[in-house]
Amino acid sequence: MSKDIAKKTITRQTRRYNDQAISAVAKSFGVTKTYVRQCINGTRQGTTCDTLKAKYEKMKTEIELLIKNQG
């Protein structure tokens, strides 16, 4: 396996998203989860993507705080 392929594989495997936050954002805006992920990682650009990304970050932080306070 070449170094480029190995690097892409590692990068792809280490990128993790909070699925609960992605689902909530997708449902509230009426878009797909894939579209939300694309907005977050920069594949898609625009004002809607900026809004989705900000909403995702806010929800992710809230979910992490809830989990931290329960444990």
CSV table of N, CA, C and O in Angstrom, one decimal:
chain,number,residue,atom,x,y,z
A,1,MET,N,0.8,-1.2,0.0
A,1,MET,CA,0.0,0.0,0.0
A,1,MET,C,0.9,1.2,0.0
A,1,MET,O,1.8,1.3,0.8
A,2,SER,N,0.6,2.2,-0.9
A,2,SER,CA,1.4,3.4,-0.9
A,2,SER,C,1.2,4.3,0.3
A,2,SER,O,0.1,4.1,1.0
A,3,LYS,N,2.1,5.2,0.5
A,3,LYS,CA,1.9,6.1,1.7
A,3,LYS,C,0.7,7.0,1.5
A,3,LYS,O,0.0,7.3,2.5
A,4,ASP,N,0.4,7.4,0.3
A,4,ASP,CA,-0.8,8.3,0.1
A,4,ASP,C,-2.1,7.6,0.5
A,4,ASP,O,-3.0,8.1,1.1
A,5,ILE,N,-2.2,6.3,0.0
A,5,ILE,CA,-3.4,5.6,0.3
A,5,ILE,C,-3.5,5.3,1.8
A,5,ILE,O,-4.6,5.4,2.4
A,6,ALA,N,-2.4,4.9,2.4
A,6,ALA,CA,-2.4,4.7,3.9
A,6,ALA,C,-2.8,5.9,4.7
A,6,ALA,O,-3.6,5.9,5.6
A,7,LYS,N,-2.3,7.1,4.2
A,7,LYS,CA,-2.6,8.3,4.9
A,7,LYS,C,-4.1,8.7,4.8
A,7,LYS,O,-4.7,9.1,5.7
A,8,LYS,N,-4.7,8.5,3.6
A,8,LYS,CA,-6.1,8.8,3.4
A,8,LYS,C,-6.9,7.8,4.2
A,8,LYS,O,-7.9,8.2,4.8
A,9,THR,N,-6.5,6.6,4.3
A,9,THR,CA,-7.3,5.6,5.1
A,9,THR,C,-7.3,6.0,6.6
A,9,THR,O,-8.3,5.9,7.3
A,10,ILE,N,-6.1,6.4,7.1
A,10,ILE,CA,-6.0,6.8,8.5
A,10,ILE,C,-6.8,8.0,8.8
A,10,ILE,O,-7.6,8.1,9.7
A,11,THR,N,-6.7,9.0,7.9
A,11,THR,CA,-7.5,10.2,8.0
A,11,THR,C,-9.0,9.9,8.0
A,11,THR,O,-9.8,10.4,8.9
A,12,ARG,N,-9.4,9.1,7.1
A,12,ARG,CA,-10.8,8.8,7.0
A,12,ARG,C,-11.3,8.0,8.3
A,12,ARG,O,-12.4,8.2,8.7
A,13,GLN,N,-10.5,7.2,8.9
A,13,GLN,CA,-10.9,6.4,10.0
A,13,GLN,C,-10.9,7.2,11.3
A,13,GLN,O,-11.7,6.9,12.2
A,14,THR,N,-10.1,8.3,11.4
A,14,THR,CA,-10.0,9.0,12.6
A,14,THR,C,-11.0,10.1,12.7
A,14,THR,O,-11.3,10.7,13.8
A,15,ARG,N,-11.7,10.5,11.6
A,15,ARG,CA,-12.7,11.5,11.7
A,15,ARG,C,-14.0,11.0,12.2
A,15,ARG,O,-14.6,10.2,11.6
A,16,ARG,N,-14.4,11.4,13.4
A,16,ARG,CA,-15.6,10.9,14.0
A,16,ARG,C,-16.5,12.1,14.3
A,16,ARG,O,-16.1,13.2,14.7
A,17,TYR,N,-17.8,11.9,14.1
A,17,TYR,CA,-18.8,12.9,14.4
A,17,TYR,C,-19.8,12.4,15.4
A,17,TYR,O,-20.0,11.2,15.6
A,18,ASN,N,-20.4,13.3,16.1
A,18,ASN,CA,-21.4,13.0,17.1
A,18,ASN,C,-22.7,12.7,16.3
A,18,ASN,O,-23.3,13.7,15.8
A,19,ASP,N,-23.1,11.5,16.2
A,19,ASP,CA,-24.2,11.1,15.4
A,19,ASP,C,-25.6,11.7,15.9
A,19,ASP,O,-26.4,12.0,15.1
A,20,GLN,N,-25.7,11.8,17.2
A,20,GLN,CA,-26.9,12.3,17.8
A,20,GLN,C,-27.1,13.8,17.4
A,20,GLN,O,-28.2,14.2,17.0
A,21,ALA,N,-26.0,14.6,17.4
A,21,ALA,CA,-26.0,16.0,17.0
A,21,ALA,C,-26.3,16.1,15.5
A,21,ALA,O,-27.1,16.9,15.1
A,22,ILE,N,-25.7,15.2,14.7
A,22,ILE,CA,-25.9,15.3,13.3
A,22,ILE,C,-27.3,15.0,12.9
A,22,ILE,O,-28.0,15.6,12.1
A,23,SER,N,-27.9,14.0,13.6
A,23,SER,CA,-29.3,13.6,13.4
A,23,SER,C,-30.2,14.7,13.7
A,23,SER,O,-31.2,15.0,13.0
A,24,ALA,N,-30.0,15.4,14.9
A,24,ALA,CA,-30.8,16.5,15.3
A,24,ALA,C,-30.8,17.7,14.4
A,24,ALA,O,-31.8,18.3,14.0
A,25,VAL,N,-29.6,18.0,13.9
A,25,VAL,CA,-29.4,19.1,13.0
A,25,VAL,C,-30.1,18.8,11.7
A,25,VAL,O,-30.8,19.7,11.1
A,26,ALA,N,-29.9,17.6,11.2
A,26,ALA,CA,-30.4,17.2,9.9
A,26,ALA,C,-32.0,17.3,10.0
A,26,ALA,O,-32.6,17.8,9.0
A,27,LYS,N,-32.5,16.8,11.1
A,27,LYS,CA,-34.0,16.8,11.2
A,27,LYS,C,-34.5,18.2,11.3
A,27,LYS,O,-35.6,18.6,10.7
A,28,SER,N,-33.8,19.1,12.1
A,28,SER,CA,-34.4,20.4,12.3
A,28,SER,C,-34.3,21.3,11.0
A,28,SER,O,-35.1,22.2,10.8
A,29,PHE,N,-33.3,21.0,10.1
A,29,PHE,CA,-33.2,21.8,8.9
A,29,PHE,C,-33.8,21.1,7.7
A,29,PHE,O,-33.9,21.6,6.6
A,30,GLY,N,-34.2,19.8,7.9
A,30,GLY,CA,-34.8,19.1,6.8
A,30,GLY,C,-33.8,18.7,5.7
A,30,GLY,O,-34.2,18.7,4.5
A,31,VAL,N,-32.6,18.4,6.1
A,31,VAL,CA,-31.6,17.9,5.1
A,31,VAL,C,-31.1,16.5,5.5
A,31,VAL,O,-31.5,16.0,6.6
A,32,THR,N,-30.2,15.9,4.7
A,32,THR,CA,-29.7,14.6,5.0
A,32,THR,C,-28.5,14.7,6.0
A,32,THR,O,-27.9,15.7,6.1
A,33,LYS,N,-28.2,13.6,6.6
A,33,LYS,CA,-27.1,13.5,7.5
A,33,LYS,C,-25.8,13.7,6.7
A,33,LYS,O,-24.8,14.3,7.2
A,34,THR,N,-25.8,13.1,5.5
A,34,THR,CA,-24.6,13.3,4.6
A,34,THR,C,-24.3,14.7,4.3
A,34,THR,O,-23.1,15.2,4.4
A,35,TYR,N,-25.3,15.5,4.0
A,35,TYR,CA,-25.2,16.9,3.8
A,35,TYR,C,-24.6,17.7,5.0
A,35,TYR,O,-23.7,18.5,4.8
A,36,VAL,N,-25.1,17.3,6.2
A,36,VAL,CA,-24.6,18.0,7.4
A,36,VAL,C,-23.1,17.6,7.5
A,36,VAL,O,-22.3,18.5,7.8
A,37,ARG,N,-22.7,16.4,7.4
A,37,ARG,CA,-21.3,16.0,7.5
A,37,ARG,C,-20.5,16.7,6.5
A,37,ARG,O,-19.3,17.2,6.8
A,38,GLN,N,-21.0,16.9,5.2
A,38,GLN,CA,-20.2,17.6,4.2
A,38,GLN,C,-20.0,19.1,4.6
A,38,GLN,O,-19.0,19.6,4.3
A,39,CYS,N,-21.0,19.6,5.2
A,39,CYS,CA,-20.9,21.0,5.6
A,39,CYS,C,-19.9,21.2,6.7
A,39,CYS,O,-19.1,22.1,6.8
A,40,ILE,N,-19.9,20.2,7.6
A,40,ILE,CA,-18.9,20.3,8.8
A,40,ILE,C,-17.5,20.1,8.3
A,40,ILE,O,-16.6,20.8,8.7
A,41,ASN,N,-17.2,19.2,7.4
A,41,ASN,CA,-15.9,18.9,7.0
A,41,ASN,C,-15.4,19.8,5.8
A,41,ASN,O,-14.2,19.8,5.4
A,42,GLY,N,-16.3,20.7,5.3
A,42,GLY,CA,-15.8,21.7,4.4
A,42,GLY,C,-16.0,21.3,2.9
A,42,GLY,O,-15.7,22.1,2.0
A,43,THR,N,-16.6,20.2,2.6
A,43,THR,CA,-16.9,19.8,1.3
A,43,THR,C,-17.9,20.7,0.6
A,43,THR,O,-17.8,21.1,-0.5
A,44,ARG,N,-18.9,21.1,1.4
A,44,ARG,CA,-19.9,22.0,0.9
A,44,ARG,C,-19.7,23.4,1.6
A,44,ARG,O,-19.2,23.4,2.7
A,45,GLN,N,-20.0,24.4,0.9
A,45,GLN,CA,-19.8,25.8,1.4
A,45,GLN,C,-21.0,26.7,1.1
A,45,GLN,O,-21.7,26.4,0.2
A,46,GLY,N,-21.2,27.6,2.0
A,46,GLY,CA,-22.3,28.6,1.8
A,46,GLY,C,-22.8,29.0,3.1
A,46,GLY,O,-22.3,28.6,4.2
A,47,THR,N,-23.8,29.9,3.1
A,47,THR,CA,-24.3,30.4,4.4
A,47,THR,C,-25.1,29.4,5.1
A,47,THR,O,-25.1,29.3,6.4
A,48,THR,N,-25.8,28.5,4.4
A,48,THR,CA,-26.5,27.5,5.1
A,48,THR,C,-25.6,26.5,5.8
A,48,THR,O,-25.8,26.1,6.9
A,49,CYS,N,-24.5,26.2,5.1
A,49,CYS,CA,-23.5,25.3,5.7
A,49,CYS,C,-22.9,25.9,7.0
A,49,CYS,O,-22.6,25.2,8.0
A,50,ASP,N,-22.6,27.2,7.0
A,50,ASP,CA,-22.1,27.9,8.1
A,50,ASP,C,-23.1,27.8,9.3
A,50,ASP,O,-22.7,27.6,10.4
A,51,THR,N,-24.4,27.9,9.0
A,51,THR,CA,-25.4,27.8,10.0
A,51,THR,C,-25.5,26.4,10.6
A,51,THR,O,-25.6,26.2,11.8
A,52,LEU,N,-25.5,25.4,9.6
A,52,LEU,CA,-25.5,24.0,10.1
A,52,LEU,C,-24.3,23.7,10.9
A,52,LEU,O,-24.4,23.0,12.0
A,53,LYS,N,-23.1,24.1,10.5
A,53,LYS,CA,-21.9,23.9,11.3
A,53,LYS,C,-22.0,24.5,12.7
A,53,LYS,O,-21.6,23.8,13.7
A,54,ALA,N,-22.4,25.7,12.8
A,54,ALA,CA,-22.6,26.3,14.1
A,54,ALA,C,-23.6,25.6,15.0
A,54,ALA,O,-23.3,25.4,16.2
A,55,LYS,N,-24.7,25.2,14.4
A,55,LYS,CA,-25.7,24.5,15.2
A,55,LYS,C,-25.2,23.1,15.6
A,55,LYS,O,-25.4,22.7,16.8
A,56,TYR,N,-24.4,22.4,14.8
A,56,TYR,CA,-23.8,21.1,15.1
A,56,TYR,C,-22.8,21.3,16.3
A,56,TYR,O,-22.9,20.5,17.2
A,57,GLU,N,-22.0,22.3,16.2
A,57,GLU,CA,-21.0,22.5,17.3
A,57,GLU,C,-21.7,22.8,18.6
A,57,GLU,O,-21.3,22.3,19.7
A,58,LYS,N,-22.8,23.6,18.6
A,58,LYS,CA,-23.5,23.9,19.8
A,58,LYS,C,-24.1,22.7,20.4
A,58,LYS,O,-24.1,22.4,21.6
A,59,MET,N,-24.8,21.9,19.5
A,59,MET,CA,-25.4,20.7,20.0
A,59,MET,C,-24.4,19.6,20.5
A,59,MET,O,-24.7,19.0,21.5
A,60,LYS,N,-23.3,19.5,19.8
A,60,LYS,CA,-22.3,18.6,20.3
A,60,LYS,C,-21.8,19.0,21.7
A,60,LYS,O,-21.6,18.1,22.5
A,61,THR,N,-21.5,20.3,21.9
A,61,THR,CA,-21.1,20.7,23.2
A,61,THR,C,-22.1,20.4,24.3
A,61,THR,O,-21.8,20.0,25.4
A,62,GLU,N,-23.4,20.7,24.0
A,62,GLU,CA,-24.4,20.4,24.9
A,62,GLU,C,-24.5,19.0,25.3
A,62,GLU,O,-24.7,18.6,26.4
A,63,ILE,N,-24.4,18.1,24.3
A,63,ILE,CA,-24.5,16.6,24.5
A,63,ILE,C,-23.3,16.2,25.4
A,63,ILE,O,-23.5,15.4,26.3
A,64,GLU,N,-22.1,16.7,25.1
A,64,GLU,CA,-20.9,16.3,25.8
A,64,GLU,C,-21.1,16.8,27.3
A,64,GLU,O,-20.7,16.1,28.2
A,65,LEU,N,-21.6,18.0,27.5
A,65,LEU,CA,-21.8,18.4,28.9
A,65,LEU,C,-22.8,17.6,29.6
A,65,LEU,O,-22.6,17.3,30.8
A,66,LEU,N,-23.9,17.2,29.0
A,66,LEU,CA,-24.9,16.3,29.6
A,66,LEU,C,-24.3,15.0,30.0
A,66,LEU,O,-24.5,14.4,31.1
A,67,ILE,N,-23.5,14.4,29.1
A,67,ILE,CA,-22.8,13.1,29.4
A,67,ILE,C,-21.8,13.3,30.5
A,67,ILE,O,-21.7,12.4,31.4
A,68,LYS,N,-21.1,14.4,30.5
A,68,LYS,CA,-20.1,14.6,31.6
A,68,LYS,C,-20.7,14.8,32.9
A,68,LYS,O,-20.3,14.3,33.9
A,69,ASN,N,-21.9,15.5,33.0
A,69,ASN,CA,-22.6,15.7,34.2
A,69,ASN,C,-23.2,14.4,34.8
A,69,ASN,O,-23.4,14.3,36.0
A,70,GLN,N,-23.6,13.5,33.9
A,70,GLN,CA,-24.2,12.3,34.4
A,70,GLN,C,-23.2,11.3,34.9
A,70,GLN,O,-23.5,10.5,35.8
A,71,GLY,N,-22.0,11.3,34.4
A,71,GLY,CA,-21.0,10.3,34.8
A,71,GLY,C,-20.2,10.8,35.9
A,71,GLY,O,-19.8,10.8,36.9
